[in-house]
Coordinates of C-alpha atoms in Angstrom, one line a residue:
M1 CA -133.3 -46.3 8.6
A2 CA -133.8 -50.0 8.4
E3 CA -132.1 -51.8 11.2
Q4 CA -129.1 -52.8 9.2
H5 CA -126.0 -52.8 11.4
T6 CA -123.1 -53.3 9.0
P7 CA -119.7 -54.4 10.4
R8 CA -118.1 -51.1 9.4
S9 CA -120.9 -49.1 11.0
L10 CA -120.7 -51.1 14.2
I11 CA -116.9 -50.6 14.4
V12 CA -117.4 -46.8 14.0
S13 CA -120.0 -46.9 16.8
L14 CA -117.7 -49.0 19.0
Y15 CA -114.8 -46.5 18.7
G16 CA -117.2 -43.6 19.2
A17 CA -118.5 -45.1 22.4
Y18 CA -115.6 -46.9 24.0
G19 CA -112.5 -46.7 21.8
R20 CA -111.1 -43.2 22.4
S21 CA -108.7 -43.4 25.4
P22 CA -107.1 -40.1 26.3
D23 CA -103.6 -41.5 25.7
G24 CA -104.5 -42.8 22.2
A25 CA -104.2 -46.5 23.3
P26 CA -105.5 -48.8 20.5
L27 CA -108.1 -51.5 20.7
A28 CA -106.4 -54.9 20.1
V29 CA -107.5 -56.8 17.1
A30 CA -108.5 -59.7 19.3
E31 CA -110.6 -57.4 21.4
L32 CA -112.3 -55.9 18.4
I33 CA -113.2 -59.4 17.3
R34 CA -114.6 -60.2 20.7
L35 CA -116.6 -57.0 21.0
L36 CA -118.0 -57.3 17.5
G37 CA -118.6 -61.0 17.9
V38 CA -121.3 -60.5 20.5
L39 CA -123.1 -58.3 18.0
G40 CA -123.1 -61.1 15.4
V41 CA -120.1 -60.0 13.3
D42 CA -117.6 -62.8 12.4
A43 CA -113.8 -62.3 12.5
P44 CA -113.3 -62.1 8.7
S45 CA -115.9 -59.3 8.5
V46 CA -114.2 -57.4 11.3
R47 CA -110.8 -57.7 9.7
S48 CA -112.2 -56.7 6.3
S49 CA -114.0 -53.7 7.7
V50 CA -111.0 -52.6 9.7
S51 CA -108.9 -52.7 6.6
R52 CA -111.3 -50.5 4.7
L53 CA -111.3 -48.0 7.5
K54 CA -107.5 -48.1 7.6
R55 CA -107.3 -47.4 3.8
R56 CA -109.6 -44.4 4.4
G57 CA -107.1 -43.1 7.0
L58 CA -109.6 -43.4 9.9
L59 CA -107.8 -46.2 11.8
L60 CA -104.1 -46.4 12.4
P61 CA -102.2 -49.6 13.2
R62 CA -100.8 -49.5 16.7
R63 CA -99.3 -51.9 19.2
T64 CA -101.0 -52.3 22.6
A65 CA -99.1 -52.0 25.8
D66 CA -98.5 -55.8 25.8
G67 CA -97.4 -55.8 22.1
A68 CA -100.5 -57.1 20.5
A69 CA -101.7 -55.7 17.1
G70 CA -104.4 -53.1 17.4
Y71 CA -105.9 -50.0 15.9
A72 CA -106.5 -46.5 17.2
P73 CA -108.6 -43.7 15.6
S74 CA -106.6 -41.2 13.5
D75 CA -106.7 -37.5 14.3
E76 CA -109.2 -37.1 11.4
A77 CA -111.4 -39.9 12.9
R78 CA -111.3 -38.3 16.4
M79 CA -112.4 -35.0 14.9
L80 CA -115.3 -36.7 13.1
L81 CA -116.3 -38.6 16.2
E82 CA -116.2 -35.4 18.3
D83 CA -118.3 -33.6 15.7
G84 CA -120.7 -36.6 16.0
D85 CA -120.8 -36.3 19.7
R86 CA -122.2 -32.8 19.5
R87 CA -125.0 -34.1 17.3
I88 CA -125.7 -37.4 19.0
Y89 CA -125.6 -36.4 22.6
A90 CA -126.5 -32.7 22.7
R91 CA -130.2 -32.3 22.0
A92 CA -130.9 -28.7 23.1
E93 CA -134.3 -27.4 22.3
P94 CA -134.0 -25.1 19.3
A95 CA -135.7 -21.7 19.1
L96 CA -137.2 -20.1 16.0
S97 CA -135.3 -16.9 17.0
D98 CA -132.0 -18.7 16.4
G99 CA -132.4 -18.1 12.7
W100 CA -131.1 -20.0 9.7
V101 CA -127.8 -20.6 7.8
L102 CA -128.0 -20.6 4.0
A103 CA -125.5 -22.3 1.8
V104 CA -125.4 -21.0 -1.8
F105 CA -123.1 -22.8 -4.1
S106 CA -122.0 -22.8 -7.8
V107 CA -119.8 -25.4 -9.2
P108 CA -118.3 -25.3 -12.8
E109 CA -119.6 -28.0 -15.2
A110 CA -116.1 -29.3 -15.5
E111 CA -116.2 -30.2 -11.8
R112 CA -119.7 -31.6 -11.6
H113 CA -118.5 -34.4 -9.3
K114 CA -117.9 -31.7 -6.7
R115 CA -121.5 -30.5 -7.2
H116 CA -122.7 -34.0 -6.3
L117 CA -120.3 -34.2 -3.3
L118 CA -121.6 -30.8 -2.1
R119 CA -125.2 -31.8 -2.3
S120 CA -124.6 -35.1 -0.5
R121 CA -122.6 -33.5 2.3
L122 CA -125.1 -30.7 2.9
A123 CA -127.9 -33.3 3.0
R124 CA -125.9 -35.4 5.5
L125 CA -125.4 -32.3 7.6
G126 CA -129.1 -31.8 7.8
F127 CA -129.7 -29.1 5.2
G128 CA -133.0 -28.9 3.3
T129 CA -133.4 -27.5 -0.2
A130 CA -134.9 -24.0 -0.4
A131 CA -134.2 -23.6 -4.1
P132 CA -131.8 -25.0 -6.7
G133 CA -128.3 -24.3 -5.4
V134 CA -129.7 -22.9 -2.2
W135 CA -129.7 -25.0 1.0
I136 CA -131.0 -24.1 4.4
A137 CA -130.4 -25.4 8.0
P138 CA -130.8 -24.1 11.5
A139 CA -128.1 -21.5 12.3
R140 CA -126.5 -23.6 15.0
L141 CA -125.1 -25.9 12.2
H142 CA -123.0 -23.1 10.8
D143 CA -119.7 -24.0 12.5
E144 CA -119.9 -27.7 11.7
T145 CA -120.8 -26.9 8.1
R146 CA -117.9 -24.5 7.7
H147 CA -115.6 -27.1 9.3
T148 CA -116.8 -29.8 7.0
L149 CA -116.6 -27.8 3.8
E150 CA -113.1 -26.7 4.6
R151 CA -112.0 -30.2 5.4
L152 CA -113.3 -31.5 2.1
D153 CA -111.8 -28.5 0.1
L154 CA -115.3 -27.4 -1.0
A155 CA -115.4 -24.0 0.7
A156 CA -114.3 -22.2 -2.5
Y157 CA -117.6 -23.1 -4.1
V158 CA -119.9 -22.0 -1.3
D159 CA -121.1 -18.8 0.3
L160 CA -122.7 -19.1 3.7
F161 CA -125.3 -16.6 5.0
R162 CA -127.2 -16.2 8.3
G163 CA -130.6 -14.7 8.5
D164 CA -134.4 -15.0 9.2
H165 CA -137.2 -16.2 7.1
L166 CA -139.3 -13.1 6.3
G167 CA -142.0 -14.7 4.1
F168 CA -144.0 -14.9 2.1
A169 CA -145.4 -18.3 3.1
P170 CA -145.6 -19.1 6.8
T171 CA -142.3 -20.6 8.0
A172 CA -144.0 -23.9 9.0
E173 CA -145.4 -24.2 5.5
A174 CA -142.0 -23.5 4.0
V175 CA -140.2 -26.0 6.2
A176 CA -142.5 -28.7 4.9
R177 CA -141.2 -27.9 1.4
W178 CA -137.5 -27.7 2.4
W179 CA -137.4 -31.0 4.2
D180 CA -139.2 -34.3 3.7
L181 CA -140.8 -34.4 7.2
P182 CA -142.8 -37.6 6.7
S183 CA -139.6 -39.5 5.8
I184 CA -137.8 -38.0 8.9
A185 CA -140.7 -38.9 11.1
K186 CA -140.6 -42.5 9.8
L187 CA -137.0 -42.8 10.8
H188 CA -137.8 -41.8 14.3
E189 CA -140.8 -44.2 14.4
E190 CA -138.5 -47.0 13.3
F191 CA -136.0 -46.2 16.0
L192 CA -138.8 -46.2 18.6
D193 CA -140.2 -49.5 17.3
A194 CA -136.8 -51.1 17.7
H195 CA -135.4 -49.6 20.9
E196 CA -138.3 -48.3 23.1
P197 CA -139.1 -52.0 24.1
V198 CA -135.4 -52.3 25.1
L199 CA -135.7 -49.3 27.4
R200 CA -138.9 -50.7 29.0
A201 CA -137.2 -54.1 29.5
W202 CA -134.1 -52.5 31.2
A203 CA -136.2 -50.2 33.3
A204 CA -138.0 -53.3 34.6
G205 CA -134.7 -55.0 35.6
P206 CA -131.0 -54.8 34.9
G207 CA -129.1 -57.3 32.8
T208 CA -125.5 -58.3 32.5
P209 CA -122.7 -55.9 31.3
E210 CA -122.6 -57.9 28.1
D211 CA -126.3 -57.4 27.6
A212 CA -125.9 -53.7 28.3
Y213 CA -123.0 -53.4 25.9
R214 CA -125.0 -55.2 23.1
A215 CA -128.1 -53.2 23.6
Y216 CA -126.3 -49.9 23.8
L217 CA -124.1 -50.4 20.7
L218 CA -127.1 -51.4 18.6
A219 CA -129.1 -48.4 19.9
L220 CA -126.2 -46.0 19.2
D221 CA -125.6 -47.5 15.8
S222 CA -129.2 -46.8 14.9
W223 CA -129.4 -43.4 16.6
R224 CA -126.2 -41.7 15.4
R225 CA -127.6 -41.4 11.8
L226 CA -130.8 -39.7 13.0
P227 CA -129.4 -36.3 14.2
Y228 CA -128.0 -35.9 10.7
A229 CA -131.2 -36.8 8.8
D230 CA -133.2 -34.7 11.2
P231 CA -132.0 -31.0 11.6
V232 CA -134.0 -30.8 14.9
L233 CA -136.3 -27.9 14.0
P234 CA -138.3 -25.8 16.5
L235 CA -141.4 -27.7 17.6
E236 CA -143.7 -25.0 16.4
L237 CA -142.6 -25.7 12.9
L238 CA -143.3 -29.4 13.1
P239 CA -146.5 -31.5 12.9
E240 CA -148.3 -32.4 16.1
N241 CA -147.0 -35.4 18.0
W242 CA -143.6 -35.2 16.3
P243 CA -141.9 -38.6 17.1
G244 CA -138.4 -37.0 17.2
T245 CA -139.0 -35.7 20.7
R246 CA -139.8 -39.1 22.0
S247 CA -137.0 -40.9 20.2
A248 CA -134.4 -38.4 21.6
E249 CA -135.8 -39.1 25.1
V250 CA -135.5 -42.8 24.5
F251 CA -131.9 -42.7 23.3
A252 CA -130.9 -40.4 26.2
A253 CA -132.5 -42.8 28.7
L254 CA -130.7 -45.8 27.1
H255 CA -127.4 -43.9 27.3
E256 CA -128.0 -43.2 31.0
L257 CA -129.0 -46.8 31.7
L258 CA -126.6 -48.8 29.6
Y259 CA -123.4 -46.9 28.7
A260 CA -121.5 -47.3 32.0
R261 CA -122.8 -50.8 32.5
G262 CA -121.7 -51.7 29.0
A263 CA -118.2 -50.3 29.7
E264 CA -117.7 -53.0 32.3
F265 CA -117.8 -55.5 29.4
V266 CA -115.4 -53.5 27.3
E267 CA -112.8 -53.1 30.1
P268 CA -109.8 -53.1 30.4
Y269 CA -109.6 -51.3 27.0
G270 CA -112.5 -48.9 27.6
P271 CA -114.1 -46.7 28.3
G272 CA -111.9 -43.9 27.1
V273 CA -113.5 -40.5 26.8
R274 CA -117.1 -40.8 27.6
P275 CA -119.1 -39.3 24.8
S276 CA -121.1 -37.1 27.2
E277 CA -117.9 -35.6 28.4
A278 CA -116.2 -35.1 25.0

C-alpha cells in the first residue's frame, strides 16, 4: 500500500469523511481547493480530479446556499461510501462458525472482458481464490458481494453459495493458499509504520483542528483500502502476531482522537453524516 495519496483518492476520502450532509449540500469548489491544499494538492489537480469523478457520475455539480459552484456526491457515490463505511469502521471479530461464501462463475469467451472485471471486483471485495473460477470469502461479505455484482450487471455469470470448509486440509492451511497472507500483513505493517507514530504524538498532546484534519484524512486515505485487501479472517486461521489486529486498533484510535477535531477545520460545510453513524 505505498503511501501514495493521489488527488482523486484524497477527494473520495474527504467526501467519505466530511462531505455527506443530510440535505445533500455540496462542497464549494473553493472549499475543496482549500481542504485539499493543506494536504499538498494544488488547485489544477483538484479541478482535474473532480472532473474525472464527475465524468464517472460520482460527483454532481450543485450550487451552494450562497450560489457558489460546488459538487455533491451522487446517489451511486453515497451508496459506495456507505458500503465503504461498513468495511472501514465496523471491525467486529469474525468467528470460524460464521462460515464462507463461495462465488462460482463462468463467462463466455466472447465476453472475456467481463471475466477480468469479475476477478478484479471479487479480489477488491476481499475474496481469495480456492480454485479456477471458484472464489471464497467470509460469509458476512455475501450481501455486499450480491449488491456489487448486481450493480455491475455481473450477477448473471455468478452463482453464490454459503457453507463450511469440511477438509481435507486444515482450514488454516487452506486459507494460506486462498489468500496471500504475507502481502496482506505487509500492508498492515506499512500502515502501522506511517500512522502509529501519529497516534503516539496525538496521545501525548493535542494539535490544532487543521493538524487533526490533515492527520485524519491521510490516515483514512491509507486505511480505507485495507479492509478490502484483508477479508478479516478469524484469528485462529492467521499467523501469530497478526499485524491486522493492531492496525485496526490504531485506526480506530485515530478516528476517535482526530475526526471531530478535524471537523472544526472543515466547518461550516462539514461534518455531514459521521461515518460512525452512517
